[in-house]
Coordinates of C-alpha atoms in Angstrom, one line a residue:
X1 CA -0.2 0.0 0.2
X2 CA 1.6 3.3 -1.2
X3 CA 0.2 5.4 1.8
X4 CA 2.1 3.1 4.3
X5 CA 5.4 3.5 2.2
X6 CA 5.0 7.2 2.3
X7 CA 4.4 7.0 6.1
X8 CA 7.4 4.9 6.8
X9 CA 9.5 7.2 4.7
X10 CA 8.1 10.3 6.8
X11 CA 9.0 8.3 9.8
X12 CA 12.3 7.3 8.9
X13 CA 13.3 11.0 8.0
X14 CA 11.8 12.4 11.0
X15 CA 13.8 9.8 13.3
X16 CA 17.1 10.9 11.7
X17 CA 16.2 14.7 12.5
X18 CA 15.3 13.8 16.1
X19 CA 18.4 11.8 16.8
X20 CA 20.7 13.8 15.2
X21 CA 22.9 10.9 14.3
X22 CA 22.7 8.4 11.7
X23 CA 19.6 6.1 13.2
X24 CA 19.6 2.4 12.9
X25 CA 15.9 0.9 12.1
X26 CA 14.8 -2.3 12.6
X27 CA 12.4 -2.9 10.1
X28 CA 9.8 -4.9 11.4
X29 CA 9.5 -2.3 14.2
X30 CA 9.0 0.6 11.6
X31 CA 6.7 -1.3 9.8
X32 CA 4.5 -2.2 13.1
X33 CA 4.6 1.3 14.1
X34 CA 3.6 2.3 10.6
X35 CA 0.4 -0.1 10.8
X36 CA -0.3 1.6 14.1
X37 CA -0.2 4.9 13.0
X38 CA -2.3 4.0 9.9
X39 CA -5.0 2.2 12.1
X40 CA -5.1 5.2 14.6
X41 CA -5.8 7.7 11.6
X42 CA -8.6 5.4 10.2
X43 CA -9.9 5.6 13.8
X44 CA -10.3 9.2 13.3
X45 CA -12.1 9.1 10.0
X46 CA -15.3 10.1 11.2
X47 CA -13.8 13.3 12.7
X48 CA -12.3 14.3 9.5
X49 CA -14.6 15.4 6.8
X50 CA -14.1 13.5 3.7
X51 CA -11.6 14.8 1.2
X52 CA -13.6 13.6 -2.0
X53 CA -16.6 15.1 -0.6
X54 CA -15.1 18.5 0.0
X55 CA -13.7 18.6 -3.1
X56 CA -15.2 21.1 -5.5
X57 CA -15.9 20.3 -9.5
X58 CA -13.4 22.7 -11.1
X59 CA -15.1 25.0 -13.8
X60 CA -14.8 23.7 -17.2
X61 CA -11.8 25.3 -19.5
X62 CA -8.5 24.3 -20.6
X63 CA -5.2 26.1 -21.6
X64 CA -4.1 24.8 -24.9
X65 CA 0.1 25.1 -24.8
X66 CA 2.6 24.0 -28.0
X67 CA 6.3 24.3 -28.3
X68 CA 9.0 22.6 -30.2
X69 CA 12.4 21.7 -28.1
X70 CA 15.2 21.7 -30.6
X71 CA 19.0 21.4 -29.9
X72 CA 21.5 24.3 -30.9
X73 CA 21.4 23.2 -34.8
X74 CA 17.3 23.5 -34.9
X75 CA 16.7 19.8 -34.7
X76 CA 14.0 18.9 -32.7
X77 CA 14.4 16.4 -30.0
X78 CA 12.7 14.8 -27.1
X79 CA 12.7 16.4 -23.8
X80 CA 11.0 16.8 -20.2
X81 CA 8.4 19.4 -19.8
X82 CA 7.2 20.3 -16.5
X83 CA 4.2 22.9 -15.9
X84 CA 3.7 24.3 -12.2
X85 CA 0.3 26.4 -11.8
X86 CA 0.7 30.1 -11.1
X87 CA -2.4 31.8 -9.2
X88 CA -3.2 35.0 -7.5
X89 CA -1.6 33.2 -4.2
X90 CA 1.2 31.6 -5.6
X91 CA 2.6 34.6 -8.1
X92 CA 5.7 34.4 -10.5
X93 CA 7.6 36.6 -7.6
X94 CA 7.0 34.2 -5.3
X95 CA 6.9 30.9 -6.9
X96 CA 8.8 28.1 -5.1
X97 CA 8.3 24.3 -5.4
X98 CA 7.5 23.7 -1.9
X99 CA 4.3 25.1 -1.0
X100 CA 2.4 22.6 0.8
X101 CA 1.0 20.5 -2.4
X102 CA 2.5 18.6 -5.6
X103 CA 0.8 20.1 -8.5
X104 CA 3.5 19.6 -11.2
X105 CA 2.3 18.4 -14.6
X106 CA 4.8 16.4 -16.5
X107 CA 4.7 16.2 -20.0
X108 CA 7.3 14.8 -22.5
X109 CA 7.6 16.2 -26.4
X110 CA 7.7 13.6 -29.0
X111 CA 10.6 12.2 -31.1
X112 CA 10.7 15.6 -33.3
X113 CA 10.6 17.7 -30.1
X114 CA 6.9 18.7 -30.7
X115 CA 4.3 18.9 -27.7
X116 CA 0.9 20.0 -27.8
X117 CA -1.0 19.9 -24.1
X118 CA -4.2 21.0 -22.6
X119 CA -3.8 22.2 -19.0
X120 CA -6.3 22.6 -16.7
X121 CA -7.3 26.5 -16.0
X122 CA -8.1 26.0 -12.4
X123 CA -6.3 24.2 -9.7
X124 CA -6.8 22.9 -6.3
X125 CA -5.1 25.3 -3.7
X126 CA -5.4 24.5 -0.2
X127 CA -7.6 23.9 2.9
X128 CA -10.1 26.6 4.7
X129 CA -13.1 26.1 6.7
X130 CA -12.9 22.3 6.3
X131 CA -13.0 22.4 2.6
X132 CA -10.6 22.2 -0.3
X133 CA -10.1 25.7 -2.2
X134 CA -9.6 26.3 -5.7
X135 CA -8.1 29.1 -7.9
X136 CA -8.1 30.2 -11.5
X137 CA -4.5 29.8 -13.0
X138 CA -3.2 33.2 -14.1
X139 CA -0.2 31.5 -15.8
X140 CA 2.3 28.5 -15.7
X141 CA 5.9 28.5 -14.8
X142 CA 7.1 25.8 -17.2
X143 CA 10.7 23.8 -17.2
X144 CA 12.2 22.1 -20.3
X145 CA 15.3 20.2 -19.8
X146 CA 17.0 17.0 -20.9
X147 CA 18.9 15.3 -18.3
X148 CA 22.4 16.2 -16.9
X149 CA 24.2 17.5 -20.3
X150 CA 21.5 20.4 -21.0
X151 CA 21.0 23.3 -19.5
X152 CA 17.3 23.9 -18.3
X153 CA 14.9 26.4 -19.8
X154 CA 12.1 28.3 -17.5
X155 CA 9.5 30.1 -19.0
X156 CA 6.4 31.6 -17.7
X157 CA 3.5 30.5 -19.9
X158 CA 0.5 33.1 -19.4
X159 CA -2.8 32.1 -21.2
X160 CA -4.1 35.9 -21.1
X161 CA -7.6 36.0 -22.7
X162 CA -7.5 33.5 -25.3
X163 CA -7.6 29.8 -24.7
X164 CA -4.0 29.0 -26.3
X165 CA -0.4 29.6 -25.9
X166 CA 2.3 28.7 -29.0
X167 CA 5.8 29.1 -27.6
X168 CA 7.1 28.1 -30.6
X169 CA 11.0 26.7 -30.8
X170 CA 12.8 26.8 -27.5
X171 CA 16.5 25.9 -27.9
X172 CA 17.9 23.7 -25.2
X173 CA 21.9 24.6 -24.9
X174 CA 24.2 21.7 -24.1
X175 CA 26.5 22.4 -21.5
X176 CA 28.9 19.3 -21.8
X177 CA 28.8 16.3 -24.1
X178 CA 29.7 13.3 -22.2
X179 CA 29.5 10.9 -25.2
X180 CA 32.7 12.8 -26.6
X181 CA 34.6 11.4 -23.6
X182 CA 32.7 8.2 -23.7
X183 CA 30.1 8.6 -20.8
X184 CA 26.6 7.4 -21.8
X185 CA 23.5 7.6 -19.3
X186 CA 20.8 4.7 -19.0
X187 CA 18.0 4.0 -16.5
X188 CA 18.2 0.0 -15.3
X189 CA 15.0 -0.3 -13.5
X190 CA 12.0 0.8 -14.9
X191 CA 8.6 -0.5 -15.3
X192 CA 5.6 -0.9 -17.8
X193 CA 2.1 -2.0 -18.2
X194 CA 3.6 -5.6 -18.3
X195 CA 4.0 -5.1 -14.6
X196 CA 0.4 -4.8 -14.3
X197 CA -2.8 -6.9 -13.8
X198 CA -3.3 -6.8 -17.4
X199 CA -0.4 -8.9 -18.1
X200 CA -0.8 -11.1 -14.6
X201 CA 1.1 -8.8 -12.4
X202 CA 0.5 -6.3 -9.6
X203 CA 1.4 -3.0 -9.8
X204 CA -0.7 0.0 -11.3
X205 CA 1.3 0.6 -14.2
X206 CA -0.3 2.0 -17.6
X207 CA 2.9 3.2 -19.9
X208 CA 3.5 1.0 -23.2
X209 CA 7.4 0.2 -24.0
X210 CA 7.1 3.1 -26.4
X211 CA 6.0 5.6 -23.9
X212 CA 8.5 4.5 -21.5
X213 CA 11.3 4.9 -24.6
X214 CA 9.7 8.7 -25.1
X215 CA 10.3 9.4 -21.5
X216 CA 13.6 8.0 -21.2
X217 CA 15.0 9.8 -24.4
X218 CA 13.5 12.8 -23.0
X219 CA 15.9 12.7 -20.2
X220 CA 19.0 12.1 -22.7
X221 CA 19.5 8.8 -22.0
X222 CA 21.3 6.5 -24.4
X223 CA 20.1 3.2 -23.3
X224 CA 17.6 1.7 -20.9
X225 CA 16.2 -1.5 -19.4
X226 CA 12.3 -2.2 -18.9
X227 CA 12.6 -4.3 -16.0
X228 CA 9.0 -5.8 -15.4
X229 CA 7.7 -8.1 -12.7
X230 CA 6.4 -11.4 -13.1
X231 CA 7.2 -11.8 -17.1
X232 CA 9.4 -10.9 -20.1
X233 CA 6.1 -10.4 -22.1
X234 CA 7.8 -7.0 -22.9
X235 CA 10.9 -7.8 -24.7
X236 CA 9.5 -7.6 -28.1
X237 CA 8.0 -4.5 -28.0
X238 CA 10.5 -2.8 -26.1
X239 CA 13.5 -4.2 -28.5
X240 CA 11.2 -2.5 -31.4
X241 CA 12.0 0.7 -29.8
X242 CA 15.8 0.8 -30.7
X243 CA 16.6 3.7 -32.8
X244 CA 20.2 5.4 -33.7
X245 CA 20.6 7.2 -30.4
X246 CA 18.8 4.4 -28.0
X247 CA 19.3 1.2 -27.1
X248 CA 16.7 -1.0 -25.4
X249 CA 18.0 -3.8 -22.9
X250 CA 15.9 -6.7 -22.2
X251 CA 15.5 -7.3 -18.1
X252 CA 13.3 -8.8 -15.7
X253 CA 12.7 -7.8 -11.7
X254 CA 12.7 -11.2 -10.1
X255 CA 10.7 -11.4 -6.5
X256 CA 12.4 -14.2 -4.3
X257 CA 11.9 -15.2 -0.7
X258 CA 15.2 -12.9 0.0
X259 CA 15.0 -10.0 -2.1
X260 CA 14.4 -8.7 -5.8
X261 CA 17.0 -9.7 -8.2
X262 CA 17.4 -8.2 -11.8
X263 CA 18.3 -10.3 -15.0
X264 CA 20.0 -7.8 -17.2
X265 CA 19.9 -8.7 -20.8
X266 CA 18.8 -12.2 -20.5
X267 CA 16.2 -13.3 -23.2
X268 CA 15.1 -16.4 -21.3
X269 CA 12.5 -16.1 -18.6
X270 CA 14.2 -16.8 -15.3
X271 CA 12.0 -18.2 -12.4
X272 CA 12.9 -18.4 -9.1
X273 CA 11.4 -21.6 -7.3
X274 CA 9.6 -20.6 -4.2
X275 CA 10.4 -23.2 -1.6
X276 CA 7.6 -25.0 0.4
X277 CA 7.7 -24.3 4.2
X278 CA 9.4 -27.7 5.1
X279 CA 12.4 -26.9 2.7
X280 CA 12.9 -23.2 3.7
X281 CA 15.9 -23.5 5.3
X282 CA 18.8 -20.7 5.1
X283 CA 21.1 -22.9 3.1
X284 CA 18.2 -24.0 0.5
X285 CA 17.3 -20.5 -0.3
X286 CA 20.9 -19.6 -0.4
X287 CA 21.3 -22.6 -3.3
X288 CA 18.2 -21.2 -5.2
X289 CA 19.8 -17.9 -5.2
X290 CA 22.8 -19.3 -6.2
X291 CA 20.9 -21.1 -8.9
X292 CA 19.2 -18.3 -10.6
X293 CA 22.1 -15.9 -10.5
X294 CA 24.2 -18.5 -12.5
X295 CA 21.3 -18.9 -14.8
X296 CA 21.6 -15.1 -15.4
X297 CA 25.2 -15.3 -15.6
X298 CA 25.3 -18.4 -18.4
X299 CA 22.9 -16.6 -20.4
X300 CA 25.6 -13.6 -20.9
X301 CA 23.3 -11.6 -18.7
X302 CA 24.0 -9.7 -15.5
X303 CA 22.9 -10.6 -12.0
X304 CA 21.9 -7.8 -9.6
X305 CA 20.5 -7.2 -6.5
X306 CA 17.8 -4.2 -6.1
X307 CA 17.1 -2.0 -3.2
X308 CA 18.9 -4.0 -0.9
X309 CA 17.6 -2.0 2.4
X310 CA 14.1 -1.3 1.4
X311 CA 11.7 -1.4 4.3
X312 CA 9.5 -4.0 3.3
X313 CA 10.7 -7.3 3.8
X314 CA 9.3 -9.2 1.0
X315 CA 11.7 -6.9 -1.6
X316 CA 14.8 -6.0 0.5
X317 CA 17.8 -8.6 1.0
X318 CA 17.2 -10.5 4.1
X319 CA 19.6 -10.7 6.7
X320 CA 21.0 -14.1 6.2
X321 CA 21.9 -13.2 2.7
X322 CA 23.9 -10.2 3.7
X323 CA 26.7 -12.3 4.0
X324 CA 26.7 -13.6 0.4
X325 CA 26.6 -10.8 -1.6
X326 CA 29.6 -12.3 -4.0
X327 CA 26.9 -14.0 -5.8
X328 CA 25.6 -10.7 -7.5
X329 CA 27.6 -8.7 -9.9
X330 CA 26.1 -5.4 -9.2
X331 CA 23.9 -3.9 -6.6
X332 CA 21.5 -1.1 -6.7
X333 CA 22.0 1.3 -4.1
X334 CA 20.0 4.5 -5.0
X335 CA 16.7 3.6 -6.0
X336 CA 14.5 6.5 -7.4
X337 CA 11.2 5.8 -5.5
X338 CA 12.9 6.9 -2.5
X339 CA 15.3 10.3 -2.0
X340 CA 18.9 9.6 -1.0
X341 CA 19.2 11.4 2.2
X342 CA 20.1 10.6 5.9
X343 CA 17.2 8.3 7.4
X344 CA 16.2 6.6 4.4
X345 CA 16.4 3.2 2.7
X346 CA 18.7 4.5 0.2
X347 CA 21.1 5.9 2.5
X348 CA 21.3 2.8 4.4
X349 CA 22.1 0.8 1.1
X350 CA 25.0 3.5 0.6
X351 CA 26.2 2.9 3.9
X352 CA 25.9 -1.1 3.5
X353 CA 27.8 -0.7 0.1
X354 CA 30.3 1.4 1.7
X355 CA 30.6 -1.4 4.7
X356 CA 31.2 -4.2 2.3
X357 CA 34.0 -2.1 0.9
X358 CA 35.4 -1.7 4.2
X359 CA 35.7 -5.4 4.4
X360 CA 36.8 -6.1 0.8
X361 CA 33.8 -7.1 -0.7
X362 CA 33.4 -4.6 -3.4
X363 CA 30.4 -4.9 -5.7
X364 CA 30.0 -2.1 -8.5
X365 CA 27.0 0.1 -7.4
X366 CA 24.1 1.2 -9.9
X367 CA 20.9 3.2 -9.8
X368 CA 17.6 2.5 -11.0
X369 CA 14.5 5.0 -11.2
X370 CA 12.3 1.9 -10.4
X371 CA 9.6 4.3 -12.2
X372 CA 5.8 2.8 -12.2
X373 CA 4.5 6.1 -13.6
X374 CA 6.1 8.1 -16.1
X375 CA 3.5 11.2 -15.6
X376 CA 4.5 11.1 -11.8
X377 CA 0.8 11.9 -10.7
X378 CA 0.5 9.4 -8.3
X379 CA 2.1 11.3 -5.6
X380 CA -0.3 14.4 -5.9
X381 CA -3.3 12.2 -4.5
X382 CA -1.1 10.5 -1.5
X383 CA 0.4 14.0 -0.3
X384 CA -3.0 15.5 -0.9
X385 CA -4.6 13.2 1.5
X386 CA -1.9 13.0 4.1
X387 CA -2.1 16.7 4.3
X388 CA -5.4 16.9 4.4
X389 CA -5.5 14.4 7.4
X390 CA -2.7 16.4 8.9
X391 CA -4.9 19.7 8.9
X392 CA -8.0 18.0 10.4
X393 CA -6.0 16.3 13.0
X394 CA -3.8 19.2 14.1
X395 CA -7.5 21.0 15.0
X396 CA -8.4 18.5 17.3
X397 CA -8.7 19.5 21.1
X398 CA -7.7 16.4 22.3
X399 CA -4.8 14.0 20.9
X400 CA -2.7 11.2 21.8
X401 CA 0.7 9.8 21.3
X402 CA 0.2 8.3 17.7
X403 CA -1.4 11.3 16.6
X404 CA 1.5 13.7 17.6
X405 CA 3.8 11.5 16.6
X406 CA 2.1 11.7 12.9
X407 CA 2.1 15.4 13.2
X408 CA 5.7 15.8 14.1
X409 CA 6.5 13.4 11.2
X410 CA 4.8 15.5 8.9
X411 CA 6.1 18.9 10.1
X412 CA 9.6 17.6 10.0
X413 CA 9.9 15.5 6.9
X414 CA 7.1 16.6 4.3
X415 CA 8.9 19.5 2.9
X416 CA 11.9 17.5 1.8
X417 CA 9.8 14.9 0.2
X418 CA 7.7 17.7 -1.8
X419 CA 10.9 19.0 -3.1
X420 CA 12.3 15.5 -4.0
X421 CA 8.9 14.7 -5.6
X422 CA 8.6 18.1 -7.6
X423 CA 12.3 18.1 -8.7
X424 CA 13.3 14.5 -9.4
X425 CA 10.6 12.0 -9.1
X426 CA 10.3 10.0 -12.5
X427 CA 12.0 8.2 -15.5
X428 CA 15.6 8.6 -15.0
X429 CA 15.3 10.7 -11.6
X430 CA 18.4 8.6 -11.0
X431 CA 21.1 7.5 -13.6
X432 CA 23.8 5.5 -14.3
X433 CA 26.4 6.5 -16.7
X434 CA 29.0 4.2 -17.8
X435 CA 32.2 4.7 -19.7
X436 CA 32.3 2.6 -23.0
X437 CA 35.9 2.3 -25.0
X438 CA 34.1 2.2 -28.1
X439 CA 32.8 5.6 -27.9
X440 CA 29.4 4.2 -28.8
X441 CA 26.2 3.0 -26.9
X442 CA 25.7 0.3 -29.2
X443 CA 27.1 -2.8 -27.9
X444 CA 24.8 -4.3 -24.9
X445 CA 27.7 -6.3 -23.9
X446 CA 30.1 -3.5 -23.6
X447 CA 27.5 -1.9 -21.4
X448 CA 27.1 -4.9 -19.3
X449 CA 31.0 -5.2 -18.9
X450 CA 31.4 -1.6 -17.9
X451 CA 28.6 -2.0 -15.4
X452 CA 30.4 -5.2 -14.0
X453 CA 33.4 -3.4 -14.0
X454 CA 32.5 -0.4 -12.2
X455 CA 33.4 1.9 -14.6
X456 CA 30.2 4.2 -13.7
X457 CA 29.0 7.3 -11.6
X458 CA 25.5 7.5 -10.5
X459 CA 23.6 10.7 -10.5
X460 CA 20.3 12.6 -10.2
X461 CA 21.7 15.4 -11.9
X462 CA 25.4 16.5 -11.5
X463 CA 28.6 14.8 -13.0
X464 CA 31.3 13.7 -11.3
X465 CA 34.3 11.8 -13.0
X466 CA 37.2 11.0 -10.7
X467 CA 40.7 10.5 -12.0
X468 CA 43.7 9.4 -10.1
X469 CA 47.1 8.8 -11.8
X470 CA 45.2 8.8 -15.2
X471 CA 42.7 6.0 -13.9
X472 CA 38.9 6.5 -13.0
X473 CA 36.0 4.3 -11.9
X474 CA 36.6 0.7 -11.6
X475 CA 40.1 1.1 -12.6
X476 CA 43.1 0.3 -10.5
X477 CA 46.0 2.3 -9.5
X478 CA 49.3 0.8 -8.4
X479 CA 51.0 3.0 -5.7
X480 CA 53.5 0.8 -4.4
X481 CA 54.9 1.7 -1.1
X482 CA 54.1 5.2 -1.5
X483 CA 52.8 7.1 1.5
X484 CA 52.7 10.9 0.8
X485 CA 49.8 12.9 -0.6
X486 CA 48.1 11.6 -3.5
X487 CA 45.6 14.1 -5.7
X488 CA 42.5 13.0 -7.1
X489 CA 41.1 15.1 -9.9
X490 CA 37.5 15.3 -10.6
X491 CA 35.6 16.7 -13.5
X492 CA 32.4 18.1 -12.0
X493 CA 29.0 20.0 -13.2
X494 CA 26.3 20.6 -12.1
X495 CA 22.9 23.1 -12.4
X496 CA 22.6 23.9 -8.8
X497 CA 25.0 25.1 -6.3
X498 CA 27.4 22.6 -4.4
X499 CA 28.1 22.0 -0.8
X500 CA 30.9 19.8 -0.7
X501 CA 33.2 16.8 -2.7
X502 CA 34.0 13.6 -0.5
X503 CA 36.3 10.5 -0.7
X504 CA 35.6 7.6 1.3
X505 CA 38.0 4.9 1.7
X506 CA 38.0 1.6 3.9
X507 CA 38.9 3.8 7.0
X508 CA 35.8 6.5 6.3
X509 CA 36.2 9.9 5.0
X510 CA 39.6 10.7 3.9
X511 CA 39.2 13.9 2.4
X512 CA 36.3 16.5 1.8
X513 CA 36.4 19.9 0.2
X514 CA 34.0 23.0 0.3
X515 CA 32.3 23.6 -2.7
X516 CA 30.1 26.5 -1.9
X517 CA 31.7 29.0 -3.9
X518 CA 31.8 27.1 -7.1
X519 CA 29.4 28.7 -9.8
X520 CA 26.7 26.2 -11.1
X521 CA 26.0 25.4 -14.9
X522 CA 29.6 25.3 -15.9
X523 CA 32.8 22.3 -15.9
X524 CA 35.0 22.6 -12.8
X525 CA 38.1 20.6 -12.2
X526 CA 38.4 20.1 -8.7
X527 CA 41.3 18.7 -6.8
X528 CA 41.5 16.8 -3.7
X529 CA 44.5 15.8 -1.2
X530 CA 44.6 12.1 0.5
X531 CA 46.9 11.1 2.7
X532 CA 48.6 8.0 1.4
X533 CA 49.6 6.7 4.8
X534 CA 45.5 6.3 5.5
X535 CA 45.2 3.7 2.7
X536 CA 45.3 0.0 3.3
X537 CA 47.0 -2.3 1.3
X538 CA 44.0 -2.9 -1.3
X539 CA 41.5 0.4 -1.2
X540 CA 38.6 1.7 -2.9
X541 CA 38.3 5.5 -3.2
X542 CA 34.7 6.7 -3.3
X543 CA 34.0 10.2 -4.6
X544 CA 30.7 11.7 -3.7
X545 CA 29.3 15.0 -4.8
X546 CA 26.8 16.7 -2.4
X547 CA 24.6 19.5 -2.7
X548 CA 21.3 18.1 -1.4
X549 CA 19.0 15.2 -1.6
X550 CA 18.0 16.7 -5.0
X551 CA 21.3 17.2 -6.7
X552 CA 24.3 14.7 -6.0
X553 CA 26.5 12.0 -7.4
X554 CA 28.4 9.1 -5.9
X555 CA 31.0 7.4 -8.4
X556 CA 32.2 3.8 -8.3
X557 CA 35.5 3.8 -6.6
X558 CA 39.4 3.9 -7.9
X559 CA 41.1 1.2 -6.8
X560 CA 44.3 1.2 -5.1
X561 CA 46.8 -1.4 -5.2
X562 CA 50.0 -1.5 -3.0
X563 CA 51.7 -3.5 -5.3
X564 CA 54.5 -2.8 -7.6

């Protein structure tokens, strides 16, 4: 149930703020507390007016908006377009994405850059006297973007007295062309209608493979995997989306008794055998895990564990499997359905990955958006429902511990979640850049080899390419007995101000640099010095570029060896 997932997310972020230090959670405790909260909220349903019954019918009338996104040569291209309604209470001069509701409208231009869309002339804006309020839209704040490498265009589209707005051609300026340096971006974890009940699945997904490809290319991706649950029925339609500038990878997300495993680039249907209760021992389940990962590898595919620290026991890596991560070739440490910030399951996955590195069990890290809705309009209703409940529970004269806990969670965490949903949620909200020696993202085997080798960095926006002695992600530098200062040079670029750049090794944070003075929107070369005496015999230097949970990057490590 999505409402419970959202409650658990609010709870974990709130706990992190409350304790002020990295807070360890026990999954069952969190789920039990979420269940209690949810039941207590339901008990107060009679005291809370119905959101549906108190939501007014909006007057008819739409605004027609047309535009064409082009590159600097005038060639039309797919792009992401977001519309934020402006009203009398939210004018352009006071525009902010954190305004107590999620009201963005997400669209994509087609392959030649065209978009014509009808936008509502009236929107719901808040609560007053127990009712939902609505206002007429005075204009739309519009953002046109194409992922990491292009500068975002922000415009105000005002309908005026007419019914249509033609914005003409909008040119997206390219800030950096990573393809010229051999770096290409992909989304390794995405769902389509083939995960839905229509095809025997359980998820509410409506998009066709063709629609998923449009949303991926709109984010500037060169490749992408459609990793549906339960079946491989999407494979034919997904492979048919291949174009000169986009390479589809077949995939499947396999549900097991101990977590979700991804079979990337495997044409056959890998089936996990659910053991009967009498056979469900730790040893037997481990053997079944080995069997399916072996089957994936023998088919030439890549075996990955997805969202290993998820709060839901059914889809996270079980405790007794955490000591057997060597059977996987990659690990999804950054899942796009949750922000990467302290307190979240993603942050726990990141810390778990660093712990494995510290134990000499390095597995290359990846990201995946895990998108089930390219329109990103499912969070609108969830957030509105929670804020409606919060509004009315706060008015109660008599409260109890559960209600106070709920109100505290909302007040502590909801702004961070709203900003994350408005800015980054959706297809390729997190993406994996791989380095390909061929300079072209046309060979599936080369992409898989780059992922297995850790020749990649993970991002939800900025660029982070480390270099030590001419070596980058996944490559090894032989330092011998050298113990002086070593210099890590990083190429960075982002469209928001930076805060810091850090280097992690087996002994924790080895170096950190303040970046608050750097100008966004241009390419920077930043150097950090590391005391070589702190390095282990075999070490892995992980770089993390940080602004906030909507703008950060993590690079797979440059490996260090003391061998001559």
